[in-house]
Backbone as numpy.savetxt, mean C-alpha at the origin, in Angstrom:
# Nx Ny Nz CAx CAy CAz Cx Cy Cz
-27.92 18.77 -3.98 -27.35 18.26 -4.92 -27.08 19.20 -5.99
-25.80 19.20 -6.63 -25.21 19.93 -7.60 -25.20 19.13 -8.98
-25.47 19.79 -10.01 -25.13 19.15 -11.34 -23.95 19.66 -11.84
-23.12 18.64 -12.57 -21.68 19.07 -13.11 -22.14 19.60 -14.39
-21.37 20.49 -14.76 -21.68 21.25 -16.06 -20.96 20.60 -17.12
-20.05 19.83 -16.84 -19.13 18.97 -18.05 -20.24 17.65 -18.25
-20.61 16.82 -17.32 -21.23 15.63 -17.52 -22.63 15.67 -17.49
-23.28 16.69 -16.71 -24.73 16.62 -16.31 -25.19 15.74 -15.20
-24.41 15.06 -14.55 -24.58 14.15 -13.44 -24.55 14.90 -12.16
-25.25 14.33 -11.20 -25.37 15.02 -9.97 -24.15 14.70 -8.97
-23.89 15.73 -8.10 -23.04 15.21 -7.03 -23.68 15.79 -5.74
-23.04 15.18 -4.64 -23.54 15.54 -3.30 -22.22 16.19 -2.59
-22.39 17.18 -1.69 -21.24 17.91 -1.06 -21.74 17.84 0.38
-20.92 17.67 1.34 -21.24 17.83 2.90 -20.35 18.91 3.37
-20.76 19.68 4.26 -20.20 20.65 4.85 -19.67 19.97 6.20
-18.16 20.25 6.49 -17.57 19.74 7.63 -17.34 20.88 8.56
-17.00 20.63 9.80 -16.58 21.66 10.75 -15.24 21.91 10.62
-14.23 20.98 10.56 -12.95 21.19 10.19 -12.59 21.57 8.87
-11.67 22.69 8.57 -11.28 22.99 7.31 -10.08 22.18 7.00
-9.83 21.93 5.70 -8.74 21.12 5.26 -7.62 22.23 4.78
-6.59 21.61 4.19 -5.38 22.55 3.73 -5.81 23.87 2.85
-6.86 23.59 2.11 -7.35 24.63 1.06 -8.33 25.82 1.85
-8.59 25.48 3.14 -9.44 26.44 3.99 -10.83 26.09 3.48
-11.16 25.07 2.85 -12.59 24.92 2.30 -13.24 23.94 3.43
-14.46 23.94 3.75 -15.14 22.98 4.64 -16.13 22.25 4.06
-16.06 22.23 2.72 -16.98 21.35 1.80 -16.34 20.20 1.30
-16.83 18.95 1.21 -16.22 18.02 0.80 -17.09 17.26 -0.37
-16.66 16.65 -1.30 -17.55 15.78 -2.39 -17.82 14.46 -1.62
-19.07 14.20 -1.47 -19.47 12.83 -0.82 -19.76 11.84 -1.92
-20.45 12.40 -2.84 -20.85 11.41 -3.96 -20.91 12.00 -5.25
-20.10 11.55 -6.41 -19.45 10.27 -6.40 -18.17 10.27 -5.81
-17.68 9.19 -5.27 -16.40 9.12 -4.55 -15.53 8.82 -5.69
-14.50 9.91 -5.73 -13.42 9.95 -6.67 -11.95 9.82 -6.16
-11.38 8.56 -5.89 -10.22 8.35 -5.26 -9.08 9.18 -5.89
-8.30 9.90 -5.33 -7.00 10.54 -5.80 -5.72 9.87 -5.53
-5.80 8.57 -4.89 -4.74 7.57 -4.56 -4.30 6.80 -5.72
-3.11 6.30 -5.75 -2.75 5.42 -6.91 -3.67 4.07 -6.71
-3.68 3.45 -8.05 -4.39 1.92 -7.98 -3.48 1.08 -7.44
-4.10 0.03 -6.97 -3.25 -1.06 -6.48 -2.51 -1.72 -7.53
-1.11 -2.30 -7.18 -0.36 -2.80 -8.22 -1.20 -4.39 -8.59
-1.11 -4.52 -10.19 -1.62 -5.67 -10.42 -1.32 -6.85 -9.87
-0.14 -7.08 -9.12 0.34 -8.31 -8.63 0.01 -8.12 -6.97
-0.61 -7.19 -6.74 -1.15 -7.36 -5.22 -2.09 -8.58 -5.10
-1.81 -9.41 -3.82 -2.84 -10.51 -3.77 -4.17 -9.93 -3.49
-5.18 -10.65 -3.85 -6.58 -10.19 -3.85 -7.25 -9.75 -2.41
-6.79 -10.26 -1.36 -7.29 -10.06 -0.30 -6.50 -8.82 0.48
-5.28 -8.61 0.03 -4.58 -7.49 0.23 -5.27 -6.13 -0.49
-5.45 -6.18 -1.85 -5.93 -5.37 -2.62 -7.40 -5.04 -2.35
-8.20 -5.85 -1.71 -9.45 -5.53 -1.19 -9.50 -4.40 -0.10
-8.60 -4.79 0.72 -8.30 -3.48 1.92 -7.64 -2.34 1.34
-6.65 -2.42 0.43 -6.15 -1.34 -0.26 -7.37 -0.39 -0.89
-8.25 -1.01 -1.66 -9.32 -0.50 -2.38 -10.22 0.17 -1.43
-10.56 -0.45 -0.46 -11.30 0.20 0.75 -10.81 1.47 1.20
-9.28 1.30 1.47 -8.65 2.51 2.06 -8.69 3.67 0.97
-8.64 3.28 -0.32 -8.76 4.30 -1.45 -9.94 5.20 -1.23
-11.13 4.21 -1.02 -12.41 4.94 -1.05 -12.64 5.86 0.14
-12.04 5.57 1.21 -12.28 6.58 2.57 -11.12 7.46 2.72
-10.00 7.43 1.97 -8.82 8.31 2.07 -9.21 9.86 2.25
-10.03 10.18 1.28 -10.36 11.75 1.09 -11.19 12.09 2.45
-12.01 11.11 3.09 -12.84 11.46 4.14 -12.47 11.12 5.43
-11.42 10.24 5.63 -10.94 9.73 6.73 -9.59 9.05 6.57
-8.51 10.00 6.74 -7.08 9.48 6.36 -6.73 8.50 7.45
-7.19 8.80 8.66 -6.95 7.81 9.71 -7.46 6.37 9.41
-8.73 6.23 8.90 -9.21 5.06 8.50 -8.39 4.26 7.43
-8.13 5.18 6.48 -7.21 4.82 5.47 -5.90 4.08 5.76
-5.19 4.96 6.76 -4.04 4.45 7.24 -4.24 3.10 8.01
-5.24 3.15 8.91 -5.55 1.68 9.62 -5.69 0.57 8.59
-6.30 0.88 7.49 -6.59 -0.44 6.54 -5.33 -0.62 5.72
-4.52 0.33 5.50 -3.29 0.02 4.71 -2.21 -0.88 5.68
-2.45 -0.68 6.98 -1.70 -1.16 8.02 -2.02 -2.82 7.93
-3.47 -2.82 8.03 -3.97 -4.29 8.02 -3.56 -4.96 6.50
-3.56 -4.27 5.50 -3.32 -4.64 4.11 -1.68 -5.15 4.04
-0.93 -4.39 4.85 0.50 -4.82 5.19 0.66 -6.08 5.74
-0.26 -6.11 6.85 0.05 -7.48 7.69 -0.45 -8.62 6.85
-1.32 -8.38 5.96 -1.84 -9.48 5.22 -0.77 -9.99 4.05
-0.07 -8.96 3.60 0.96 -8.85 2.64 2.19 -9.71 3.18
2.52 -9.41 4.34 3.56 -10.13 5.08 3.33 -11.55 5.17
2.07 -11.88 5.43 1.86 -13.37 5.48 1.81 -13.91 3.99
1.42 -13.22 3.04 1.46 -13.55 1.65 3.03 -13.92 1.46
3.92 -13.06 1.88 5.26 -13.16 1.56 6.13 -14.28 2.27
5.10 -15.10 2.99 5.80 -16.18 3.75 6.06 -16.09 5.33
5.44 -14.78 5.79 5.89 -14.57 7.31 4.62 -15.15 7.76
4.70 -15.38 9.21 3.54 -16.12 9.96 2.11 -14.96 10.02
2.52 -13.68 10.18 1.26 -12.95 9.91 0.67 -12.37 11.19
1.46 -13.12 12.36 0.61 -12.91 13.76 1.09 -11.58 14.31
2.33 -11.26 14.25 2.87 -9.74 14.66 3.80 -9.18 13.61
3.03 -8.04 13.10 3.49 -7.46 11.99 5.05 -7.01 12.34
5.25 -6.49 13.45 6.64 -6.07 13.63 7.69 -6.82 13.59
7.50 -8.27 14.09 8.26 -9.40 13.74 8.42 -9.68 12.38
7.31 -9.64 11.51 7.25 -10.24 10.16 8.13 -9.05 9.36
8.08 -7.71 9.88 8.89 -6.69 9.06 10.32 -7.09 9.35
10.74 -7.44 10.74 12.18 -7.47 11.08 12.64 -8.85 10.09
11.84 -9.86 10.09 12.15 -11.05 9.30 12.43 -10.81 7.85
11.49 -10.02 7.32 11.60 -9.48 5.86 12.94 -8.73 5.68
13.30 -8.03 6.72 14.66 -7.28 6.53 15.81 -8.02 6.32
15.70 -9.22 6.71 16.89 -10.18 6.47 17.03 -10.82 5.21
15.89 -10.43 4.30 15.79 -11.11 2.94 16.57 -10.07 2.01
17.24 -10.75 0.86 17.94 -9.91 -0.06 17.17 -8.96 -0.81
15.82 -9.34 -0.96 15.20 -8.69 -2.00 14.67 -7.24 -1.13
14.59 -7.23 0.13 14.09 -6.23 1.01 15.18 -5.31 1.50
15.58 -4.15 1.05 16.55 -3.43 1.46 16.21 -2.54 2.54
17.14 -1.90 3.03 16.87 -0.88 4.10 15.55 0.24 3.89
15.39 0.70 2.64 14.63 1.63 2.25 13.21 0.99 2.37
13.00 -0.18 1.78 11.72 -1.05 1.73 11.12 -1.24 3.33
12.13 -1.68 4.21 11.88 -1.87 5.52 11.42 -0.46 6.07
12.07 0.45 5.92 11.55 1.77 6.37 10.05 2.22 5.73
9.88 1.74 4.54 8.47 2.00 4.09 7.56 1.07 4.75
7.83 -0.16 5.14 6.83 -1.10 5.78 6.92 -0.49 7.31
7.78 0.06 7.79 7.77 0.59 9.22 6.80 1.91 9.27
6.84 2.68 8.13 6.29 3.80 8.07 4.74 3.40 7.90
4.25 2.47 7.27 2.89 1.90 7.09 2.53 1.33 8.40
3.36 0.60 9.05 2.82 0.14 10.27 2.82 1.09 11.30
3.72 1.97 11.50 3.58 3.01 12.46 2.37 3.80 12.47
2.22 4.61 11.12 1.25 5.41 10.82 -0.19 4.60 11.06
-0.27 3.40 10.72 -1.62 2.87 10.83 -1.92 2.43 12.37
-0.90 2.13 13.08 -0.96 1.82 14.54 -1.47 3.20 15.38
-0.73 4.33 14.92 -0.99 5.56 15.47 -2.49 6.02 14.89
-2.86 5.66 14.02 -4.12 6.11 13.56 -5.34 5.51 14.28
-5.19 4.48 15.07 -6.27 4.01 15.88 -5.79 3.88 17.42
-4.55 4.19 17.68 -4.10 4.20 18.97 -3.46 5.62 19.39
-3.74 6.16 20.53 -3.08 7.30 20.78 -1.56 7.13 20.84
-0.79 8.00 19.93 0.54 7.89 19.93 1.23 9.12 19.56
2.36 9.23 18.92 3.23 10.43 18.73 2.58 11.15 17.47
1.89 10.68 16.68 1.24 11.21 15.42 -0.18 11.77 15.93
-0.34 12.92 15.31 -1.74 13.65 15.56 -2.49 13.52 14.16
-3.74 13.88 14.19 -4.60 13.77 12.96 -3.86 14.36 11.83
-3.33 15.59 12.01 -2.74 16.41 10.81 -1.57 15.80 10.34
-0.86 14.97 11.10 0.45 14.30 10.59 0.02 13.11 9.64
-1.08 12.49 10.05 -1.66 11.28 9.27 -2.31 11.90 8.02
-2.96 12.88 8.27 -3.62 13.71 6.83 -2.42 13.81 5.97
-1.35 14.46 6.42 -0.11 14.94 5.63 0.51 13.52 4.94
0.66 12.47 5.36 1.35 11.36 4.85 0.47 10.34 4.23
-1.01 10.31 4.47 -1.82 9.32 3.92 -1.91 8.88 2.60
-1.75 9.89 1.41 -1.69 9.45 0.16 -0.24 8.81 -0.08
0.61 9.04 0.41 1.94 8.49 0.20 2.17 7.03 0.63
1.21 6.81 1.62 1.02 5.52 2.03 0.81 4.22 1.13
-0.16 4.81 0.34 -0.53 3.88 -0.91 0.65 3.58 -1.61
1.51 4.45 -2.09 2.59 4.34 -2.88 3.63 3.32 -2.21
3.81 3.44 -0.79 4.69 2.60 0.03 4.24 1.19 -0.15
2.81 0.98 -0.03 2.51 -0.51 -0.21 2.70 -1.10 -1.52
2.50 -0.17 -2.41 2.73 -0.75 -3.89 4.16 -0.87 -4.26
5.10 -0.12 -3.53 6.50 -0.32 -3.70 7.03 -1.82 -3.07
6.42 -2.15 -1.87 6.75 -3.43 -1.13 6.29 -4.40 -2.01
5.15 -4.31 -2.72 4.39 -5.39 -3.59 5.35 -5.74 -4.77
5.93 -4.75 -5.21 6.80 -4.40 -6.32 8.10 -5.29 -6.12
8.58 -4.96 -4.90 9.93 -5.58 -4.51 9.76 -7.03 -4.30
8.43 -7.39 -3.40 8.56 -8.65 -3.04 7.79 -9.72 -3.96
7.03 -9.09 -4.92 6.23 -9.97 -5.92 6.50 -9.67 -7.37
6.22 -8.62 -7.61 6.63 -8.14 -9.07 7.98 -8.46 -9.60
8.91 -7.93 -8.96 10.38 -8.02 -9.60 10.79 -9.53 -9.58
10.50 -10.24 -8.49 10.99 -11.60 -8.49 10.22 -12.56 -9.43
9.04 -12.23 -9.78 8.33 -12.77 -10.86 8.84 -12.44 -12.26
9.22 -11.10 -12.33 9.85 -10.79 -13.83 11.04 -11.29 -14.06
12.06 -11.37 -12.78 13.32 -11.99 -13.12 13.27 -13.37 -13.34
12.40 -14.19 -12.45 12.28 -15.66 -12.84 11.95 -15.89 -14.29
10.72 -15.02 -14.71 10.40 -15.34 -15.94 11.44 -15.15 -17.10
12.39 -13.91 -16.97 13.46 -13.70 -17.98 14.43 -14.95 -17.74
14.80 -15.23 -16.65 15.79 -16.32 -16.49 15.24 -17.60 -17.06
14.26 -18.13 -16.92 13.49 -19.28 -17.46 13.35 -19.16 -18.86
13.39 -17.80 -19.56 13.34 -17.55 -21.05 14.65 -17.94 -21.53
15.73 -18.19 -20.97 17.09 -18.29 -21.40 17.20 -19.63 -21.97
17.97 -20.02 -22.87 18.25 -21.25 -23.34 18.56 -22.27 -22.36
17.96 -23.63 -22.38 18.00 -24.43 -21.21 19.42 -24.85 -20.79
20.13 -25.28 -21.64 21.53 -25.92 -21.52 22.41 -24.64 -20.98
22.62 -23.66 -21.45 23.47 -22.59 -20.62 22.98 -22.34 -19.37
21.67 -22.21 -19.28 21.07 -21.88 -17.87 21.43 -23.11 -16.80
21.18 -24.31 -17.34 21.68 -25.56 -16.46 23.09 -25.53 -16.08
23.94 -25.28 -17.14 25.42 -25.29 -16.84 25.75 -23.98 -15.84
25.17 -22.88 -15.97 25.28 -21.95 -14.98 24.73 -22.25 -13.48
23.79 -23.01 -13.40 23.16 -23.49 -12.20 24.12 -24.47 -11.49
24.68 -25.20 -12.44 25.55 -26.52 -11.91 26.90 -25.65 -11.44
27.45 -24.60 -11.90 28.48 -24.13 -11.70 28.33 -23.43 -10.21
27.11 -22.64 -10.17 26.81 -22.17 -8.80 26.18 -23.07 -7.72
26.00 -24.35 -8.01 25.49 -25.13 -7.15 24.12 -25.11 -6.93
23.43 -24.63 -7.86 21.68 -24.31 -7.67 20.90 -25.44 -8.34
21.42 -26.62 -8.71 20.69 -27.52 -9.51 19.66 -27.98 -8.67
């Protein structure tokens, strides 16, 4: 155990056989200090719990984090109204929605493929997953933003308009 000069608290480091990008083979084991972005405030709770677990393990096992983020994406698809049975089919269905453009579908596919390859032998090796792991967190947050946060914000703004002009516009558009 080592003591931090700044706070006086203890820390535990472990030696690993494999060296990381900085050629160090020591990693901080305790306390766990995630370096990935926090989950979006609008992320559903069951999705967020997998996301947070992925944050805790990302520094130690990027493959585990990628697999957890893939699971979180599958749960998010269900939250967005998809069946949640086959993630690939759910993503293809989301692609048909106006709020999900081509880039967001690529983000979802990136999460799905990286997560699949983290647990199944495939085209990606461990180093590939290590290199993109931190970015996967941002992709899931982007999908939450497009599928939950933006529609919520737009609806709130629209409902904040004066009722009579809003109803007149709805009548013209046939949205009543």
